[in-house]
Amino acid sequence: MTEYKLNLGHLYGDLMNTYGDYGNYLALKYYAEQIGVKINYKLISLHDPFKADDYDILLFGGGQDYEEEVVAKDLPQKSGEIKKYIENNGSLLAVCAGFQLLGSTIQFADGKTIEGIGVMPHKTVNLNSPKLTDRMRGKRLIGNIVIKNNENGETYHGFENHQGRTFLGKGEKH
Ligand SMILES: NC(=O)CC[C@H](N)C(=O)O
C-alpha cells in the first residue's frame, strides 16, 4: 500500500507558541491520520538550517513582542529559502506574530519598529498608531474569532490576542 506522508516544518515552534499554536499541528495530524496520511514533524528554531524543498507545509505561530524580536533577528538567515518556499506556492499557515514577521515592518507595544523579512507587503503598526481610526485606537484585540473565507466559503475558528494592527499591502486580500 502506498504510504502518504507530509513533511511539516514548524517555524520557531518553541518560541512562537504563546497561544497554543502547537495545537494547529495536532489538529492537522489528527485530520491527516483520518485519511491515512502520516505527518513528519520538524521544529525549525534559532540557528537551525531551513531548506524550502524539504517541506510540504509550514506553520508559523504567534508570540509575544519579546520572542517576536528574538525570532526577527534569526530570520534573515532563513528568509531567502522562506521566500523561495512561498514563491513556489508552498502551503503556509502564519498566525499573528508569524504573519506579521513575513511583512515589511512591525511596531511593538513600546513603540519600537523592527523589520520583517518583507516576503509579503503588509505592515503592522501598534495599537496607539495615529494611522488608526478613533474607534480602533488603544484597544487590544482579544477573544474568540470566526473568519469566513469568501473565496472558498470555508470558515475558520480561532482565538486572537494581540495589540498590533496589520495593514495588508498591494496584492494581499482578506
Ligand atoms: N498574538 C500574537 O502573536 C501577538 C503578536 C504581537 N506581539 C502583537 O501583540 O501584536
PDB file of C-alpha atoms and ligand atoms in Angstrom:
ATOM      1  CA  MET A   1       0.000   0.000   0.000  1.00  0.00           C
ATOM      2  CA  THR A   2       1.275   3.481  -0.812  1.00  0.00           C
ATOM      3  CA  GLU A   3       2.252   5.426   2.232  1.00  0.00           C
ATOM      4  CA  TYR A   4       1.290   9.093   2.092  1.00  0.00           C
ATOM      5  CA  LYS A   5       3.474  11.488   4.022  1.00  0.00           C
ATOM      6  CA  LEU A   6       3.601  15.230   4.589  1.00  0.00           C
ATOM      7  CA  ASN A   7       6.734  16.944   5.838  1.00  0.00           C
ATOM      8  CA  LEU A   8       5.614  19.677   8.187  1.00  0.00           C
ATOM      9  CA  GLY A   9       8.004  22.388   9.369  1.00  0.00           C
ATOM     10  CA  HIS A  10       7.118  24.366  12.473  1.00  0.00           C
ATOM     11  CA  LEU A  11       8.975  27.670  12.307  1.00  0.00           C
ATOM     12  CA  TYR A  12      10.194  28.664  15.785  1.00  0.00           C
ATOM     13  CA  GLY A  13       7.516  26.474  17.351  1.00  0.00           C
ATOM     14  CA  ASP A  14       9.391  26.538  20.673  1.00  0.00           C
ATOM     15  CA  LEU A  15       9.310  30.338  20.872  1.00  0.00           C
ATOM     16  CA  MET A  16       6.184  31.236  18.941  1.00  0.00           C
ATOM     17  CA  ASN A  17       3.692  29.153  20.817  1.00  0.00           C
ATOM     18  CA  THR A  18       2.275  31.534  23.411  1.00  0.00           C
ATOM     19  CA  TYR A  19      -1.282  30.889  22.374  1.00  0.00           C
ATOM     20  CA  GLY A  20      -1.059  27.157  21.826  1.00  0.00           C
ATOM     21  CA  ASP A  21      -0.074  27.255  18.163  1.00  0.00           C
ATOM     22  CA  TYR A  22       1.245  23.733  18.557  1.00  0.00           C
ATOM     23  CA  GLY A  23      -2.457  22.831  18.549  1.00  0.00           C
ATOM     24  CA  ASN A  24      -2.566  23.664  14.835  1.00  0.00           C
ATOM     25  CA  TYR A  25      -0.091  20.852  14.276  1.00  0.00           C
ATOM     26  CA  LEU A  26      -2.067  18.473  16.495  1.00  0.00           C
ATOM     27  CA  ALA A  27      -5.302  19.249  14.631  1.00  0.00           C
ATOM     28  CA  LEU A  28      -3.625  18.764  11.265  1.00  0.00           C
ATOM     29  CA  LYS A  29      -2.069  15.497  12.408  1.00  0.00           C
ATOM     30  CA  TYR A  30      -5.449  14.288  13.642  1.00  0.00           C
ATOM     31  CA  TYR A  31      -7.196  15.016  10.331  1.00  0.00           C
ATOM     32  CA  ALA A  32      -4.290  13.670   8.274  1.00  0.00           C
ATOM     33  CA  GLU A  33      -4.430  10.369  10.148  1.00  0.00           C
ATOM     34  CA  GLN A  34      -8.141  10.044   9.332  1.00  0.00           C
ATOM     35  CA  ILE A  35      -7.222   9.897   5.656  1.00  0.00           C
ATOM     36  CA  GLY A  36      -4.138   7.739   6.089  1.00  0.00           C
ATOM     37  CA  VAL A  37      -1.516  10.473   5.811  1.00  0.00           C
ATOM     38  CA  LYS A  38       1.460  10.488   8.127  1.00  0.00           C
ATOM     39  CA  ILE A  39       2.904  13.831   9.222  1.00  0.00           C
ATOM     40  CA  ASN A  40       6.647  14.143   9.742  1.00  0.00           C
ATOM     41  CA  TYR A  41       7.021  16.983  12.226  1.00  0.00           C
ATOM     42  CA  LYS A  42      10.187  19.084  12.334  1.00  0.00           C
ATOM     43  CA  LEU A  43      10.809  22.021  14.609  1.00  0.00           C
ATOM     44  CA  ILE A  44      12.881  24.732  12.936  1.00  0.00           C
ATOM     45  CA  SER A  45      14.232  27.135  15.523  1.00  0.00           C
ATOM     46  CA  LEU A  46      17.044  29.619  16.107  1.00  0.00           C
ATOM     47  CA  HIS A  47      20.203  28.838  14.091  1.00  0.00           C
ATOM     48  CA  ASP A  48      18.616  25.752  12.510  1.00  0.00           C
ATOM     49  CA  PRO A  49      19.059  25.414   8.765  1.00  0.00           C
ATOM     50  CA  PHE A  50      15.929  25.671   6.646  1.00  0.00           C
ATOM     51  CA  LYS A  51      15.569  24.350   3.108  1.00  0.00           C
ATOM     52  CA  ALA A  52      12.397  25.144   1.190  1.00  0.00           C
ATOM     53  CA  ASP A  53      12.417  21.873  -0.735  1.00  0.00           C
ATOM     54  CA  ASP A  54      12.303  19.773   2.440  1.00  0.00           C
ATOM     55  CA  TYR A  55       8.727  20.764   3.362  1.00  0.00           C
ATOM     56  CA  ASP A  56       5.155  20.301   2.162  1.00  0.00           C
ATOM     57  CA  ILE A  57       3.585  22.559   4.771  1.00  0.00           C
ATOM     58  CA  LEU A  58       4.856  25.188   7.186  1.00  0.00           C
ATOM     59  CA  LEU A  59       3.390  26.564  10.402  1.00  0.00           C
ATOM     60  CA  PHE A  60       4.473  29.880  11.864  1.00  0.00           C
ATOM     61  CA  GLY A  61       2.651  30.775  15.059  1.00  0.00           C
ATOM     62  CA  GLY A  62       2.167  33.821  17.236  1.00  0.00           C
ATOM     63  CA  GLY A  63       4.222  35.141  20.089  1.00  0.00           C
ATOM     64  CA  GLN A  64       4.799  37.979  22.467  1.00  0.00           C
ATOM     65  CA  ASP A  65       6.772  41.031  21.361  1.00  0.00           C
ATOM     66  CA  TYR A  66       9.923  39.789  23.133  1.00  0.00           C
ATOM     67  CA  GLU A  67      10.041  36.437  21.327  1.00  0.00           C
ATOM     68  CA  GLU A  68       8.981  38.087  18.098  1.00  0.00           C
ATOM     69  CA  GLU A  69      12.071  40.283  18.207  1.00  0.00           C
ATOM     70  CA  VAL A  70      14.347  37.320  19.003  1.00  0.00           C
ATOM     71  CA  VAL A  71      12.916  35.475  16.008  1.00  0.00           C
ATOM     72  CA  ALA A  72      13.219  38.559  13.773  1.00  0.00           C
ATOM     73  CA  LYS A  73      16.980  38.560  14.386  1.00  0.00           C
ATOM     74  CA  ASP A  74      17.312  34.939  13.279  1.00  0.00           C
ATOM     75  CA  LEU A  75      15.024  35.156  10.276  1.00  0.00           C
ATOM     76  CA  PRO A  76      17.406  36.820   7.784  1.00  0.00           C
ATOM     77  CA  GLN A  77      19.445  33.577   7.588  1.00  0.00           C
ATOM     78  CA  LYS A  78      16.292  31.727   6.513  1.00  0.00           C
ATOM     79  CA  SER A  79      14.433  34.435   4.614  1.00  0.00           C
ATOM     80  CA  GLY A  80      15.761  33.553   1.152  1.00  0.00           C
ATOM     81  CA  GLU A  81      14.520  29.972   1.481  1.00  0.00           C
ATOM     82  CA  ILE A  82      11.200  31.067   3.045  1.00  0.00           C
ATOM     83  CA  LYS A  83      10.689  33.389   0.105  1.00  0.00           C
ATOM     84  CA  LYS A  84      11.504  30.565  -2.302  1.00  0.00           C
ATOM     85  CA  TYR A  85       9.045  28.307  -0.474  1.00  0.00           C
ATOM     86  CA  ILE A  86       6.238  30.890  -0.768  1.00  0.00           C
ATOM     87  CA  GLU A  87       7.009  31.732  -4.379  1.00  0.00           C
ATOM     88  CA  ASN A  88       6.865  28.028  -5.248  1.00  0.00           C
ATOM     89  CA  ASN A  89       3.265  28.068  -3.936  1.00  0.00           C
ATOM     90  CA  GLY A  90       4.144  26.264  -0.709  1.00  0.00           C
ATOM     91  CA  SER A  91       1.392  25.922   1.900  1.00  0.00           C
ATOM     92  CA  LEU A  92       1.996  28.090   4.929  1.00  0.00           C
ATOM     93  CA  LEU A  93      -0.218  28.847   7.904  1.00  0.00           C
ATOM     94  CA  ALA A  94       1.136  32.011   9.523  1.00  0.00           C
ATOM     95  CA  VAL A  95      -0.704  33.335  12.556  1.00  0.00           C
ATOM     96  CA  CYS A  96      -0.395  36.636  14.425  1.00  0.00           C
ATOM     97  CA  ALA A  97       3.299  37.388  15.017  1.00  0.00           C
ATOM     98  CA  GLY A  98       4.276  34.759  12.452  1.00  0.00           C
ATOM     99  CA  PHE A  99       2.234  36.575   9.825  1.00  0.00           C
ATOM    100  CA  GLN A 100       3.494  39.969  10.966  1.00  0.00           C
ATOM    101  CA  LEU A 101       7.117  38.809  10.519  1.00  0.00           C
ATOM    102  CA  LEU A 102       6.547  37.891   6.882  1.00  0.00           C
ATOM    103  CA  GLY A 103       5.693  41.527   6.171  1.00  0.00           C
ATOM    104  CA  SER A 104       7.777  44.682   5.940  1.00  0.00           C
ATOM    105  CA  THR A 105       7.705  46.288   9.396  1.00  0.00           C
ATOM    106  CA  ILE A 106       6.286  45.558  12.849  1.00  0.00           C
ATOM    107  CA  GLN A 107       5.744  48.135  15.557  1.00  0.00           C
ATOM    108  CA  PHE A 108       5.728  46.785  19.093  1.00  0.00           C
ATOM    109  CA  ALA A 109       3.634  47.978  22.028  1.00  0.00           C
ATOM    110  CA  ASP A 110       6.570  50.087  23.325  1.00  0.00           C
ATOM    111  CA  GLY A 111       6.710  51.986  20.015  1.00  0.00           C
ATOM    112  CA  LYS A 112       9.838  50.268  18.673  1.00  0.00           C
ATOM    113  CA  THR A 113       9.664  49.294  14.991  1.00  0.00           C
ATOM    114  CA  ILE A 114      11.548  46.312  13.597  1.00  0.00           C
ATOM    115  CA  GLU A 115      11.797  44.826  10.132  1.00  0.00           C
ATOM    116  CA  GLY A 116      10.098  41.665   8.977  1.00  0.00           C
ATOM    117  CA  ILE A 117      11.515  39.647   6.104  1.00  0.00           C
ATOM    118  CA  GLY A 118       9.465  41.542   3.541  1.00  0.00           C
ATOM    119  CA  VAL A 119       8.400  38.486   1.586  1.00  0.00           C
ATOM    120  CA  MET A 120       4.858  39.894   1.748  1.00  0.00           C
ATOM    121  CA  PRO A 121       3.952  43.600   1.616  1.00  0.00           C
ATOM    122  CA  HIS A 122       1.834  44.023   4.778  1.00  0.00           C
ATOM    123  CA  LYS A 123       2.938  46.145   7.686  1.00  0.00           C
ATOM    124  CA  THR A 124       1.986  46.259  11.338  1.00  0.00           C
ATOM    125  CA  VAL A 125       1.578  49.350  13.487  1.00  0.00           C
ATOM    126  CA  ASN A 126       0.929  49.384  17.204  1.00  0.00           C
ATOM    127  CA  LEU A 127      -2.412  49.966  18.854  1.00  0.00           C
ATOM    128  CA  ASN A 128      -1.689  53.628  19.551  1.00  0.00           C
ATOM    129  CA  SER A 129      -0.777  54.485  15.983  1.00  0.00           C
ATOM    130  CA  PRO A 130      -2.253  57.717  14.602  1.00  0.00           C
ATOM    131  CA  LYS A 131      -2.890  55.697  11.433  1.00  0.00           C
ATOM    132  CA  LEU A 132      -5.818  54.019  13.211  1.00  0.00           C
ATOM    133  CA  THR A 133      -9.318  55.386  13.386  1.00  0.00           C
ATOM    134  CA  ASP A 134     -10.531  56.603  16.788  1.00  0.00           C
ATOM    135  CA  ARG A 135     -12.742  53.538  17.022  1.00  0.00           C
ATOM    136  CA  MET A 136      -9.769  51.178  16.638  1.00  0.00           C
ATOM    137  CA  ARG A 137      -7.059  53.061  18.511  1.00  0.00           C
ATOM    138  CA  GLY A 138      -5.977  51.995  22.002  1.00  0.00           C
ATOM    139  CA  LYS A 139      -7.818  48.694  22.042  1.00  0.00           C
ATOM    140  CA  ARG A 140      -6.180  45.333  22.401  1.00  0.00           C
ATOM    141  CA  LEU A 141      -7.787  42.641  20.254  1.00  0.00           C
ATOM    142  CA  ILE A 142      -8.553  39.632  22.364  1.00  0.00           C
ATOM    143  CA  GLY A 143     -11.129  36.856  22.165  1.00  0.00           C
ATOM    144  CA  ASN A 144     -12.519  34.074  20.025  1.00  0.00           C
ATOM    145  CA  ILE A 145     -12.897  34.818  16.332  1.00  0.00           C
ATOM    146  CA  VAL A 146     -14.649  33.254  13.369  1.00  0.00           C
ATOM    147  CA  ILE A 147     -13.419  34.191   9.903  1.00  0.00           C
ATOM    148  CA  LYS A 148     -15.226  33.390   6.684  1.00  0.00           C
ATOM    149  CA  ASN A 149     -13.136  32.947   3.575  1.00  0.00           C
ATOM    150  CA  ASN A 150     -15.298  34.481   0.865  1.00  0.00           C
ATOM    151  CA  GLU A 151     -13.323  32.813  -1.901  1.00  0.00           C
ATOM    152  CA  ASN A 152     -13.838  29.202  -0.914  1.00  0.00           C
ATOM    153  CA  GLY A 153     -16.672  29.532   1.612  1.00  0.00           C
ATOM    154  CA  GLU A 154     -14.622  27.937   4.392  1.00  0.00           C
ATOM    155  CA  THR A 155     -14.991  29.124   7.964  1.00  0.00           C
ATOM    156  CA  TYR A 156     -12.054  29.288  10.348  1.00  0.00           C
ATOM    157  CA  HIS A 157     -12.370  29.301  14.122  1.00  0.00           C
ATOM    158  CA  GLY A 158      -9.655  30.702  16.316  1.00  0.00           C
ATOM    159  CA  PHE A 159      -8.532  32.899  19.149  1.00  0.00           C
ATOM    160  CA  GLU A 160      -6.673  36.175  18.964  1.00  0.00           C
ATOM    161  CA  ASN A 161      -4.673  38.184  21.448  1.00  0.00           C
ATOM    162  CA  HIS A 162      -2.593  40.975  20.002  1.00  0.00           C
ATOM    163  CA  GLN A 163      -2.062  44.653  20.045  1.00  0.00           C
ATOM    164  CA  GLY A 164      -0.583  45.141  16.579  1.00  0.00           C
ATOM    165  CA  ARG A 165      -2.764  46.163  13.649  1.00  0.00           C
ATOM    166  CA  THR A 166      -1.710  44.777  10.311  1.00  0.00           C
ATOM    167  CA  PHE A 167      -2.436  46.653   7.087  1.00  0.00           C
ATOM    168  CA  LEU A 168      -2.420  44.486   4.018  1.00  0.00           C
ATOM    169  CA  GLY A 169      -0.259  45.577   1.112  1.00  0.00           C
ATOM    170  CA  LYS A 170      -0.677  45.542  -2.646  1.00  0.00           C
ATOM    171  CA  GLY A 171      -1.981  42.204  -3.913  1.00  0.00           C
ATOM    172  CA  GLU A 172      -2.907  40.889  -0.460  1.00  0.00           C
ATOM    173  CA  LYS A 173      -6.531  40.261   0.451  1.00  0.00           C
ATOM    174  CA  HIS A 174      -8.662  39.338   3.433  1.00  0.00           C
TER     175      HIS A 174
HETATM  176  N1  LIG B   1      -0.753  37.111  19.059  1.00  0.00           N
HETATM  177  C1  LIG B   1       0.443  37.468  18.695  1.00  0.00           C
HETATM  178  O1  LIG B   1       1.173  36.758  18.030  1.00  0.00           O
HETATM  179  C2  LIG B   1       0.915  38.809  19.146  1.00  0.00           C
HETATM  180  C3  LIG B   1       1.798  39.469  18.119  1.00  0.00           C
HETATM  181  C4  LIG B   1       2.371  40.798  18.586  1.00  0.00           C
HETATM  182  N2  LIG B   1       3.321  40.587  19.612  1.00  0.00           N
HETATM  183  C5  LIG B   1       1.254  41.767  18.926  1.00  0.00           C
HETATM  184  O2  LIG B   1       0.953  41.962  20.075  1.00  0.00           O
HETATM  185  O3  LIG B   1       0.676  42.319  18.021  1.00  0.00           O
END
